[in-house]
mmCIF file of C-alpha atoms in Angstrom:
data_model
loop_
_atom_site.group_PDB
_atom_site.id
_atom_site.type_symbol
_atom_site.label_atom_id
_atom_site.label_comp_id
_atom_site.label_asym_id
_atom_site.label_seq_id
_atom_site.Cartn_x
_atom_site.Cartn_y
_atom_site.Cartn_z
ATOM 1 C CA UNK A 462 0.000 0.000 0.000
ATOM 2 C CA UNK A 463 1.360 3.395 -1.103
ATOM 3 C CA UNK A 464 1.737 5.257 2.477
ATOM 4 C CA UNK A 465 2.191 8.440 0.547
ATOM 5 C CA UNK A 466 -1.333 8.418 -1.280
ATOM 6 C CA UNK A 467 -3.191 6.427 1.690
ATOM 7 C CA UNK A 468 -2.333 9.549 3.615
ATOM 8 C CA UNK A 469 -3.280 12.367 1.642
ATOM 9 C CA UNK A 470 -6.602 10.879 1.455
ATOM 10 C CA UNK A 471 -6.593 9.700 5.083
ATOM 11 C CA UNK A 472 -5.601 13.324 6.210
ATOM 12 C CA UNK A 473 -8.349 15.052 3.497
ATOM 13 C CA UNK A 474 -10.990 12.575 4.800
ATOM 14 C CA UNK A 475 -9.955 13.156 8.560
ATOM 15 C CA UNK A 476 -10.691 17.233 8.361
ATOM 16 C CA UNK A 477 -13.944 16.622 6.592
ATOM 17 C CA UNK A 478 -15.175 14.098 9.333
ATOM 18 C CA UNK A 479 -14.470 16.108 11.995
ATOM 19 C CA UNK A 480 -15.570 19.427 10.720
ATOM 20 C CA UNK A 481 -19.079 17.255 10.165
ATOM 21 C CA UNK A 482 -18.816 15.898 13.055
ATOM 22 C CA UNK A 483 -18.254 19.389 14.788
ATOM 23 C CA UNK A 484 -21.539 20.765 13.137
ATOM 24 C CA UNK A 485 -23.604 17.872 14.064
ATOM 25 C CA UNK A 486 -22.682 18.020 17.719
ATOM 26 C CA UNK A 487 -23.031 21.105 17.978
ATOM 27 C CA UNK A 488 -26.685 20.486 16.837
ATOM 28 C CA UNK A 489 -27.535 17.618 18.977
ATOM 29 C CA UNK A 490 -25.849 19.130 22.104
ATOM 30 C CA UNK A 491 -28.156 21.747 24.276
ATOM 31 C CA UNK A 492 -25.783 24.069 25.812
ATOM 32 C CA UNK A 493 -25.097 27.637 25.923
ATOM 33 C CA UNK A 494 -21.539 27.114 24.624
ATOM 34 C CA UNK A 495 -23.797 25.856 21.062
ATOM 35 C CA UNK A 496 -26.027 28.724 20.700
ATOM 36 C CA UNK A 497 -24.825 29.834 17.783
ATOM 37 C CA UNK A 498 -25.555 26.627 15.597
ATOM 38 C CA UNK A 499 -28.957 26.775 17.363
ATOM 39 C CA UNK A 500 -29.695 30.028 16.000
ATOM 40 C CA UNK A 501 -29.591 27.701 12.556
ATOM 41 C CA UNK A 502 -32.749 26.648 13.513
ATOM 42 C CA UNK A 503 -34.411 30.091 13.797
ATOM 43 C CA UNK A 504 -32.143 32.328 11.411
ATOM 44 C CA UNK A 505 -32.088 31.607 7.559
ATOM 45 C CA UNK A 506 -28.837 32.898 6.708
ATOM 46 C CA UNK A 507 -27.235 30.652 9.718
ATOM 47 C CA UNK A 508 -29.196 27.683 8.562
ATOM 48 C CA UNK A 509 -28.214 27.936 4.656
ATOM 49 C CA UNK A 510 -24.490 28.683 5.401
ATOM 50 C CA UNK A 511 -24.554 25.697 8.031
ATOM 51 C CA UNK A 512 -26.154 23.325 5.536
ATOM 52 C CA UNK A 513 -24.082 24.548 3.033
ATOM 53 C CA UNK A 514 -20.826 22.839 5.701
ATOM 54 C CA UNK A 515 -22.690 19.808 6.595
ATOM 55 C CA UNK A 516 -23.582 17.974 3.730
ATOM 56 C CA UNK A 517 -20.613 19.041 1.123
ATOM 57 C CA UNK A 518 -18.784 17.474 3.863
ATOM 58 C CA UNK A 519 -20.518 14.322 4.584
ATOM 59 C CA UNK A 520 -20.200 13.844 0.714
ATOM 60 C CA UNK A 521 -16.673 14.347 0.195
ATOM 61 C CA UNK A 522 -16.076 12.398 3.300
ATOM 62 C CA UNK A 523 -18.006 9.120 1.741
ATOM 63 C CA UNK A 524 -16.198 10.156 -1.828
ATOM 64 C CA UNK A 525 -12.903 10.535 -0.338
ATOM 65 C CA UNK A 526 -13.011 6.727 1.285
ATOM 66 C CA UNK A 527 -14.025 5.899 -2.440
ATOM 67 C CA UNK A 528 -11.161 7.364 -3.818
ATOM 68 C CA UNK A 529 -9.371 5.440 -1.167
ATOM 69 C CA UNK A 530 -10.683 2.035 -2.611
ATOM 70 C CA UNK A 531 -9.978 3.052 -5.320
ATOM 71 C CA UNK A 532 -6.540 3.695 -4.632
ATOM 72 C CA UNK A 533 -5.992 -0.033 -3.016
ATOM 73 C CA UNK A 534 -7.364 -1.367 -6.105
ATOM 74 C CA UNK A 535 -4.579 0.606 -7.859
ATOM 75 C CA UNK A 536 -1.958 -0.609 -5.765
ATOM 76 C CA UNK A 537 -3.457 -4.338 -6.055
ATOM 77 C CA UNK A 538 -3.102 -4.812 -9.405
ATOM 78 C CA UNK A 539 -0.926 -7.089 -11.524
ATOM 79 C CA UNK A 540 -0.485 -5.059 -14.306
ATOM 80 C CA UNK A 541 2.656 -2.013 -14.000
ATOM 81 C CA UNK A 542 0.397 0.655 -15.309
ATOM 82 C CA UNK A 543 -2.448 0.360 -13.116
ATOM 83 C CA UNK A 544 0.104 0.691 -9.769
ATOM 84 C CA UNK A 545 1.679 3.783 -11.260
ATOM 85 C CA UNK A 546 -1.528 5.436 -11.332
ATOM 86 C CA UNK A 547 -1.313 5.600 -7.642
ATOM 87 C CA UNK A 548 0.370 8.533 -7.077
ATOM 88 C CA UNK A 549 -0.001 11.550 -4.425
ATOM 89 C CA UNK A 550 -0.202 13.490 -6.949
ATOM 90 C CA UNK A 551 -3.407 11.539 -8.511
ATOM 91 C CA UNK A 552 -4.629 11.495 -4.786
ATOM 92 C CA UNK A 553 -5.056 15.432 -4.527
ATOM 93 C CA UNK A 554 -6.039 15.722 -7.535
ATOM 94 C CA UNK A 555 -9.350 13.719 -6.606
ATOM 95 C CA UNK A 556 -9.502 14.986 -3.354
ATOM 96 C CA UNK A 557 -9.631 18.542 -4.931
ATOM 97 C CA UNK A 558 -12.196 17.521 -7.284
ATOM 98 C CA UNK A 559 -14.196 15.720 -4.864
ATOM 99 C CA UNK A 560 -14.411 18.844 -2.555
ATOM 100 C CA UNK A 561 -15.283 21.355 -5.394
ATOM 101 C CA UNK A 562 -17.870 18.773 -6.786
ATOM 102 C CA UNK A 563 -19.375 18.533 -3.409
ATOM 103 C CA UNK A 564 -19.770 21.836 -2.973
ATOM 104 C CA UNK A 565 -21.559 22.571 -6.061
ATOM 105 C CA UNK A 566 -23.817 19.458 -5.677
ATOM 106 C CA UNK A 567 -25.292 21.305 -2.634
ATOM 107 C CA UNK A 568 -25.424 24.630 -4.042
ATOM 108 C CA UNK A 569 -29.342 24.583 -3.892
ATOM 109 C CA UNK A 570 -29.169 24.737 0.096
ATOM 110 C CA UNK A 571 -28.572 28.542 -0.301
ATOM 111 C CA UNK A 572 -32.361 28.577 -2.051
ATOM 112 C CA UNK A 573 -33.769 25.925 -0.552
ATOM 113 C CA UNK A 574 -32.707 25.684 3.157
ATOM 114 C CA UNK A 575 -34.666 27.634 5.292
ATOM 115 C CA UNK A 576 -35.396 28.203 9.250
ATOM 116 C CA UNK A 577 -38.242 27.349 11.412
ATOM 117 C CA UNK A 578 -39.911 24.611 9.301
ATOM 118 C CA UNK A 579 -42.126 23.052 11.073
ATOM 119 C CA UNK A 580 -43.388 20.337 8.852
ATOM 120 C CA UNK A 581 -39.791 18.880 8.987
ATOM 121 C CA UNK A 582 -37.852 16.459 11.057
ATOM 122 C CA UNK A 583 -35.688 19.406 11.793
ATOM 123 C CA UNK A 584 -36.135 23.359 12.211
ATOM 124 C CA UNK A 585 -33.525 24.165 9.558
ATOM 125 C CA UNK A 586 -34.408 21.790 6.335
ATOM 126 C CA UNK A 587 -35.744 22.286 2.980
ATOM 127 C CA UNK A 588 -38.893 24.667 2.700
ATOM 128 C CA UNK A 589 -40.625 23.087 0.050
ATOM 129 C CA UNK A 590 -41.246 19.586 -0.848
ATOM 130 C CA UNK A 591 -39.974 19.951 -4.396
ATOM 131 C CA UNK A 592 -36.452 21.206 -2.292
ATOM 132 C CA UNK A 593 -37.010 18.382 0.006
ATOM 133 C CA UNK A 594 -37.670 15.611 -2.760
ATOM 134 C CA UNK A 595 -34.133 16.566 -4.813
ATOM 135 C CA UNK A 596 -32.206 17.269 -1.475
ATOM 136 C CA UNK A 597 -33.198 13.713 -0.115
ATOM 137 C CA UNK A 598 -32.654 11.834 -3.771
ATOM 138 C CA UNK A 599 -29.519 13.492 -4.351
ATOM 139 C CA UNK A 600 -28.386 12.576 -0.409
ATOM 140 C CA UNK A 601 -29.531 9.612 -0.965
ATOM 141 C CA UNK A 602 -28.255 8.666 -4.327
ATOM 142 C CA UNK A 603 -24.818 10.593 -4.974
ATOM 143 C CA UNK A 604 -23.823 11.332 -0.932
ATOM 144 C CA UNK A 605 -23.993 7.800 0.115
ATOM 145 C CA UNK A 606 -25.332 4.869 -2.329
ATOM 146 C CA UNK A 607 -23.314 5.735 -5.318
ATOM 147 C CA UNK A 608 -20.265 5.958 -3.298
ATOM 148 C CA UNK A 609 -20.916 2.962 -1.179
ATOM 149 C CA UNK A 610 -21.098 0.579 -4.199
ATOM 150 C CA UNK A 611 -17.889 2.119 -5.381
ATOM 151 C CA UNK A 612 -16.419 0.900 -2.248
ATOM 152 C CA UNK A 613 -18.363 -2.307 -2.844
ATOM 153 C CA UNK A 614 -17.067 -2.583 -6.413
ATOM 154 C CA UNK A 615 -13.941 -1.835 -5.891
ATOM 155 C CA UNK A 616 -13.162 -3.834 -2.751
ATOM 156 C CA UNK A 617 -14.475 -7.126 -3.988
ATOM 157 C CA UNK A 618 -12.294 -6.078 -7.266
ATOM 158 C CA UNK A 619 -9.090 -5.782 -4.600
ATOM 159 C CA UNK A 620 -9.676 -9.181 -3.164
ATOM 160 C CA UNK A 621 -9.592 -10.742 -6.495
ATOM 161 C CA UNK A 622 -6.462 -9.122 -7.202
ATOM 162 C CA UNK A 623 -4.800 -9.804 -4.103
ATOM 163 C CA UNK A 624 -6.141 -13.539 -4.531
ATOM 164 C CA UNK A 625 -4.808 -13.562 -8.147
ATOM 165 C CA UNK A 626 -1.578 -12.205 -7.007
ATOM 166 C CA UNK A 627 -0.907 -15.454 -4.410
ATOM 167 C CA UNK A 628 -1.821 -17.733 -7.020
ATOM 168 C CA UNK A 629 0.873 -16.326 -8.969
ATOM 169 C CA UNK A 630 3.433 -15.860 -6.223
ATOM 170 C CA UNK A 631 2.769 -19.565 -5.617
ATOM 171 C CA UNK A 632 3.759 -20.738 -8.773
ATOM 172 C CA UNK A 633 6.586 -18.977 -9.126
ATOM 173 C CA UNK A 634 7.621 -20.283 -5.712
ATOM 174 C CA UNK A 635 7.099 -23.741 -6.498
ATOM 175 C CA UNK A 636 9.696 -22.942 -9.526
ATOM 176 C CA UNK A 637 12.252 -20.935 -7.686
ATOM 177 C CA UNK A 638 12.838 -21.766 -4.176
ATOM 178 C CA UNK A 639 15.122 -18.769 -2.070
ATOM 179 C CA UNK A 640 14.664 -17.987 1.719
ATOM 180 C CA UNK A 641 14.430 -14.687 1.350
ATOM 181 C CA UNK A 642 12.257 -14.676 -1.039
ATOM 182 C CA UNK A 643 9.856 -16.886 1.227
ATOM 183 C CA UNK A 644 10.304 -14.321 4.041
ATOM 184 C CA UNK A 645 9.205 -11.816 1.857
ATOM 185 C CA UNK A 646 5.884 -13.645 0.550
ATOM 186 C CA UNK A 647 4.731 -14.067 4.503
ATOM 187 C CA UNK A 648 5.080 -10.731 5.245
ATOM 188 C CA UNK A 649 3.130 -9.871 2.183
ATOM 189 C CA UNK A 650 0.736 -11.957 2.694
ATOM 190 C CA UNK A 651 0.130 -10.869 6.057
ATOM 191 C CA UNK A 652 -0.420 -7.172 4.985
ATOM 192 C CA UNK A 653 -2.743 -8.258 2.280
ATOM 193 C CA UNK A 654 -4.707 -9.999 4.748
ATOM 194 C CA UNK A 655 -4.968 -7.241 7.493
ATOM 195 C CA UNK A 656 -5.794 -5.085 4.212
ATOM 196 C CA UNK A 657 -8.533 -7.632 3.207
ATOM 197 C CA UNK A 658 -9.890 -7.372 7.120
ATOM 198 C CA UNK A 659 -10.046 -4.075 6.876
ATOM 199 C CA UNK A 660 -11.703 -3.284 3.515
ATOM 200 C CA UNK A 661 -14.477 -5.823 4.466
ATOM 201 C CA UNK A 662 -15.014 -4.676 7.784
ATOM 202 C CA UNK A 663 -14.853 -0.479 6.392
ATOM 203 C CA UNK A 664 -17.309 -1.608 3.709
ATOM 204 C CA UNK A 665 -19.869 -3.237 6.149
ATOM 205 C CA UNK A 666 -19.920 -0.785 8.683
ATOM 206 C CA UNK A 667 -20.664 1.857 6.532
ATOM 207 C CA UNK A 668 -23.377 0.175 4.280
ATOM 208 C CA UNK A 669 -25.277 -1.357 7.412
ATOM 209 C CA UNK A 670 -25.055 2.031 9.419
ATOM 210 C CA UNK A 671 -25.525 4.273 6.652
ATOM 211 C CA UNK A 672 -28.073 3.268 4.362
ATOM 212 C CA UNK A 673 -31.216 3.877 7.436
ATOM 213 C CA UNK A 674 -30.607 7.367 6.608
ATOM 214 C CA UNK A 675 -31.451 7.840 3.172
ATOM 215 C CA UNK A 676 -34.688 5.115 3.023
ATOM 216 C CA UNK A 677 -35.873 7.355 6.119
ATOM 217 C CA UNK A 678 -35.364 10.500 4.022
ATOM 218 C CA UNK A 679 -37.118 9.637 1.077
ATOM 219 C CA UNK A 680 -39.515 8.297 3.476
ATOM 220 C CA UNK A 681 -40.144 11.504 5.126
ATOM 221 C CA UNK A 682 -40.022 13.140 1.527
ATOM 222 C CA UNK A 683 -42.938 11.002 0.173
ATOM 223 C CA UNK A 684 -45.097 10.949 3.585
ATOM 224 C CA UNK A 685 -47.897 13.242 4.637
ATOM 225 C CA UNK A 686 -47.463 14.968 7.676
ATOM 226 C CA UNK A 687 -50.069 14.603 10.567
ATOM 227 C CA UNK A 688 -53.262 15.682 9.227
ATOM 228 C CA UNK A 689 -54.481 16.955 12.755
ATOM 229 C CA UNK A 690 -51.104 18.829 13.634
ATOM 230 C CA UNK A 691 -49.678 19.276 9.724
ATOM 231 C CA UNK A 692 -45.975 18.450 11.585
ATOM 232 C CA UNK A 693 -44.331 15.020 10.834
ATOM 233 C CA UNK A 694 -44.896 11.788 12.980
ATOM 234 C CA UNK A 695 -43.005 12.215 16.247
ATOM 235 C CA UNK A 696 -42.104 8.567 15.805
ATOM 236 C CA UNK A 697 -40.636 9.193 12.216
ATOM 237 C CA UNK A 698 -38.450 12.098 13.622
ATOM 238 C CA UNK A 699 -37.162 10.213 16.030
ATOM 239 C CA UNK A 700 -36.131 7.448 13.838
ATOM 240 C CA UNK A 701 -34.768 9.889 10.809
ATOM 241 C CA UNK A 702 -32.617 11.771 14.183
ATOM 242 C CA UNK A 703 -31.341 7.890 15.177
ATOM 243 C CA UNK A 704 -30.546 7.157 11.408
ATOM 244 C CA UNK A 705 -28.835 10.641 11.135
ATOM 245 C CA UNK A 706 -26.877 10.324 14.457
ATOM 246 C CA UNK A 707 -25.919 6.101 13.024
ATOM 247 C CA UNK A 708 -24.490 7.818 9.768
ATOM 248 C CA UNK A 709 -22.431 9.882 11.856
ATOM 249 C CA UNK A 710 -21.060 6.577 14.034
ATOM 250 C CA UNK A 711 -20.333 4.946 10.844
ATOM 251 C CA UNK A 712 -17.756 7.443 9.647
ATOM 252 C CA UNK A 713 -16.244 8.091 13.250
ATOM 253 C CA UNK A 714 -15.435 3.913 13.517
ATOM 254 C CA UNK A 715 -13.254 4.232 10.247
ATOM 255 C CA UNK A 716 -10.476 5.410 12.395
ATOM 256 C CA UNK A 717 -10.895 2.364 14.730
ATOM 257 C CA UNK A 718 -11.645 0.124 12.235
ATOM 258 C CA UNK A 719 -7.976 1.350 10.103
ATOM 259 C CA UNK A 720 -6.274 1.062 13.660
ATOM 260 C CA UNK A 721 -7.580 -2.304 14.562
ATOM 261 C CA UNK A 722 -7.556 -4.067 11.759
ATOM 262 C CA UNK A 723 -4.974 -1.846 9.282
ATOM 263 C CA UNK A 724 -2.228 -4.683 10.927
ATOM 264 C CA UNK A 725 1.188 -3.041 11.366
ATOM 265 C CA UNK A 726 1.061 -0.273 8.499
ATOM 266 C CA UNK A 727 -1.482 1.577 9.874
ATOM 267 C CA UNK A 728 -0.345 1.315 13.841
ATOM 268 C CA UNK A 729 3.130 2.325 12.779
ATOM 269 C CA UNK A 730 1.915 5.462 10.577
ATOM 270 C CA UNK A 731 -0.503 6.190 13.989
ATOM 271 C CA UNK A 732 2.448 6.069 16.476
ATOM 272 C CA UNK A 733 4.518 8.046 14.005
ATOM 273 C CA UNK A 734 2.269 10.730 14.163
ATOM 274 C CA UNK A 735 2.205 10.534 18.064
ATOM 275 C CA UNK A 736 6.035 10.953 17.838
ATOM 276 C CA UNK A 737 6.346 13.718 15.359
ATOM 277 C CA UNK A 738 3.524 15.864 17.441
ATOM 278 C CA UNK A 739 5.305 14.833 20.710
ATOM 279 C CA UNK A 740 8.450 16.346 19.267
ATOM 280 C CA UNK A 741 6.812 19.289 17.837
ATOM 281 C CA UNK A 742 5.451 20.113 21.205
ATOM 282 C CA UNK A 743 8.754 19.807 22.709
ATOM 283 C CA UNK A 744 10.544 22.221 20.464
ATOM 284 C CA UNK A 745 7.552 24.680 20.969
#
């Protein structure tokens, strides 16, 4: 795995996650040092230019671990052409791409975003349900279920390679027979399975925790309110707040799941960083 190119994604991918992360805490959380965010829910420039954060970067987050896949795919692969393609240069290049497109995807939240809506699972959503229909498809479709079977695609693509690979590292072994050559293979094989770990478990903690929160959006979108109060279910807020807030989980266990089951590569590149900030601090 190209350290270089895992980390300008991992670094790109880290700032967006916890600048969403940041917003959405900020939402849940009822305390005076959070009044500004709440004032999103009663002030329409606040809400648009808050909405206008969130979501461009909940979409380049899910995008950027796409790119990643992409990238291991890359790096998996046989042929000489496909591995050069995995540069750090390549890597910023999408991740520069990714945030511009995201931001223009969402450039309707400065029209349709709006405060105090009270026919909405929250105060600062789309004001009308033509907004709320294209918001919710386009969350839906290009934030997390496009980029989810990219990861899908991709990943299953990876293992083949990496399975493909052995096969052929196996043959040649059982020509040429060298010790160091067999020391070699074990280690690689070893990092190919912690990589394999990894990409499955990434994969299914995102799909199972993130796809409640688009089917409850374009449930919302397509349901009548209450036809006594003309405000949505409380029931169906409730479960479109616990959907939002299990999105949010799935992106935050990334790190863990990179740490945990990354193997070696990804502890060593952790503890590096520990040591370079440690000495940083000290020369400060």
């Amino acid at each position: 795995m190209s350290s270089s190119t895992e980390a300008g994604n991992a670094v790109a991918f880290s700032y967006l996650t916890i600048q969403s992360y940041h917003e959405k805490l900020s939402e849940e959380i009822h305390a005076p040092g959070f009044s500004l965010c709440h004032r999103s829910e009663t002030n329409g420039f606040i809400c648009k230019v808050r909405s206008m954060v969130v979501f461009p970067a909940i979409t380049a987050t899910f995008w950027l671990i796409a790119l990643a896949t992409v990238d291991r795919w890359l790096l998996s692969s046989a042929e000489t052409n496909r591995r050069q393609k995995s540069t750090i240069q390549n890597a910023q290049r999408g991740t520069i791409v990714i945030i511009c497109a995201s931001l223009g995807l969402y450039i309707q939240m400065l029209y349709c975003y709006e405060a105090d809506q009270l026919n909405a699972p929250l105060k600062c959503y789309a004001s009308t349900h033509i907004c709320r229909v294209l918001s919710d498809i386009s969350f839906a479709l290009l934030t997390l279920f496009i980029p989810l079977l990219v990861m899908l695609l991709f990943g299953v693509m990876t293992i083949f390679n990496i399975r493909q690979r052995h096969h052929q590292v196996h043959h040649h072994n059982a020509v040429i027979q060298h010790h160091n050559a067999d020391i070699h293979e074990i280690y690689r094989k070893r990092t190919d399975r912690h990589l394999v770990i990894m990409l499955f478990f990434q994969i299914a903690t995102l799909f199972i925790l993130s796809m409640p929160c688009p089917i409850q959006r374009l449930y919302l979108a397509f349901k009548s309110p209450d036809p006594v109060t003309g405000r949505q279910y409380p029931l169906d807020a409730f479960i479109f707040t616990v959907s939002l807030l299990s999105m949010y989980l799935a992106n935050g266990l990334s790190f863990y799941i990179y740490t945990i089951c990354g193997g070696s590569t990804f502890q060593k590149g952790l503890f590096d960083i520990f040591h370079r900030f440690r000495r940083m601090i000290v020369e400060i």
